[in-house]
Amino acid sequence: PTKYPTLVPSFEATGGEEEDWACDRSTNFILDVSYNQISLTDDCKSNNVCDANPIYAEDGKTNDIEEAVTYCKNYCYEHFGCPGFFFQKHMNGHEICGFFMNEVDIGSGTPVWHGHQEGSRVCTLELPFEGSADTNAS
């Protein structure tokens, strides 16, 4: 067994589309919002390598921010049905995703930039959630 679940290879396979996400690269965290977090790379080792073995990489070793974000989108949609997530590439190279649990919290939280590497961001899903009213229904 693997440490992390196997995900679908593309977001389209989950029923959503890439354009269903709105991502803001000027922020990479929202204060006062509950979330669950996963690591996308190994923790820092004694040799100060903090970005080894990215779980989204087909070859198991090549880091790529856009592939990491796509992995986070898939994970969010498939495992939590969450309304959004943050992706952070820390200054030491370690990569994480945090998944927001409540759509209402996102709107009431405070978006901030926590000094991570370029490419870090907050993304929100722009689809109606199960049980929500569809305002476009005819």
PDB file of C-alpha atoms in Angstrom, residues 2-5 7 38-43 45 49-69 71-72 87-89 93-97:
ATOM      1  CA  THR A   2       1.076   3.567  -0.678  1.00  0.00           C
ATOM      2  CA  LYS A   3       1.191   6.441   1.780  1.00  0.00           C
ATOM      3  CA  TYR A   4      -1.179   8.494  -0.393  1.00  0.00           C
ATOM      4  CA  PRO A   5      -4.307   7.493  -2.305  1.00  0.00           C
ATOM      5  CA  LEU A   7      -5.988   9.818  -7.873  1.00  0.00           C
ATOM      6  CA  ILE A  38      -1.370  17.045   2.904  1.00  0.00           C
ATOM      7  CA  SER A  39       2.300  17.096   1.938  1.00  0.00           C
ATOM      8  CA  LEU A  40       3.091  16.691  -1.733  1.00  0.00           C
ATOM      9  CA  THR A  41       6.809  16.133  -1.142  1.00  0.00           C
ATOM     10  CA  ASP A  42       8.851  14.375   1.519  1.00  0.00           C
ATOM     11  CA  ASP A  43       9.647  16.183   4.744  1.00  0.00           C
ATOM     12  CA  LYS A  45      15.899  15.280   5.477  1.00  0.00           C
ATOM     13  CA  VAL A  49      16.410  18.221   0.787  1.00  0.00           C
ATOM     14  CA  CYS A  50      12.754  19.122   1.301  1.00  0.00           C
ATOM     15  CA  ASP A  51      11.213  18.604  -2.127  1.00  0.00           C
ATOM     16  CA  ALA A  52      11.972  14.954  -2.887  1.00  0.00           C
ATOM     17  CA  ASN A  53       9.509  12.384  -4.228  1.00  0.00           C
ATOM     18  CA  PRO A  54       6.576  14.573  -5.318  1.00  0.00           C
ATOM     19  CA  ILE A  55       3.471  12.392  -5.181  1.00  0.00           C
ATOM     20  CA  TYR A  56       2.037  13.937  -8.354  1.00  0.00           C
ATOM     21  CA  ALA A  57       5.085  13.319 -10.573  1.00  0.00           C
ATOM     22  CA  GLU A  58       4.805  10.511 -13.119  1.00  0.00           C
ATOM     23  CA  ASP A  59       8.512   9.770 -12.738  1.00  0.00           C
ATOM     24  CA  GLY A  60       8.316  10.171  -8.943  1.00  0.00           C
ATOM     25  CA  LYS A  61      11.031  12.817  -8.811  1.00  0.00           C
ATOM     26  CA  THR A  62      10.379  15.851 -11.024  1.00  0.00           C
ATOM     27  CA  ASN A  63       8.790  18.828  -9.263  1.00  0.00           C
ATOM     28  CA  ASP A  64       6.334  20.909 -11.292  1.00  0.00           C
ATOM     29  CA  ILE A  65       4.104  23.557  -9.741  1.00  0.00           C
ATOM     30  CA  GLU A  66       1.289  23.257 -12.303  1.00  0.00           C
ATOM     31  CA  GLU A  67       1.207  19.462 -11.929  1.00  0.00           C
ATOM     32  CA  ALA A  68       1.127  19.930  -8.158  1.00  0.00           C
ATOM     33  CA  VAL A  69      -1.826  22.319  -8.408  1.00  0.00           C
ATOM     34  CA  TYR A  71      -3.106  17.160  -8.149  1.00  0.00           C
ATOM     35  CA  CYS A  72      -4.533  19.428  -5.443  1.00  0.00           C
ATOM     36  CA  PHE A  87      -1.062  25.345  -2.607  1.00  0.00           C
ATOM     37  CA  GLN A  88       2.209  26.435  -1.023  1.00  0.00           C
ATOM     38  CA  LYS A  89       5.759  25.832  -2.142  1.00  0.00           C
ATOM     39  CA  GLY A  93      11.069  23.613  -1.587  1.00  0.00           C
ATOM     40  CA  HIS A  94       8.578  21.564   0.466  1.00  0.00           C
ATOM     41  CA  GLU A  95       5.127  21.522  -1.171  1.00  0.00           C
ATOM     42  CA  ILE A  96       1.737  21.245   0.538  1.00  0.00           C
ATOM     43  CA  CYS A  97      -1.961  21.560  -0.208  1.00  0.00           C
TER      44      CYS A  97
END
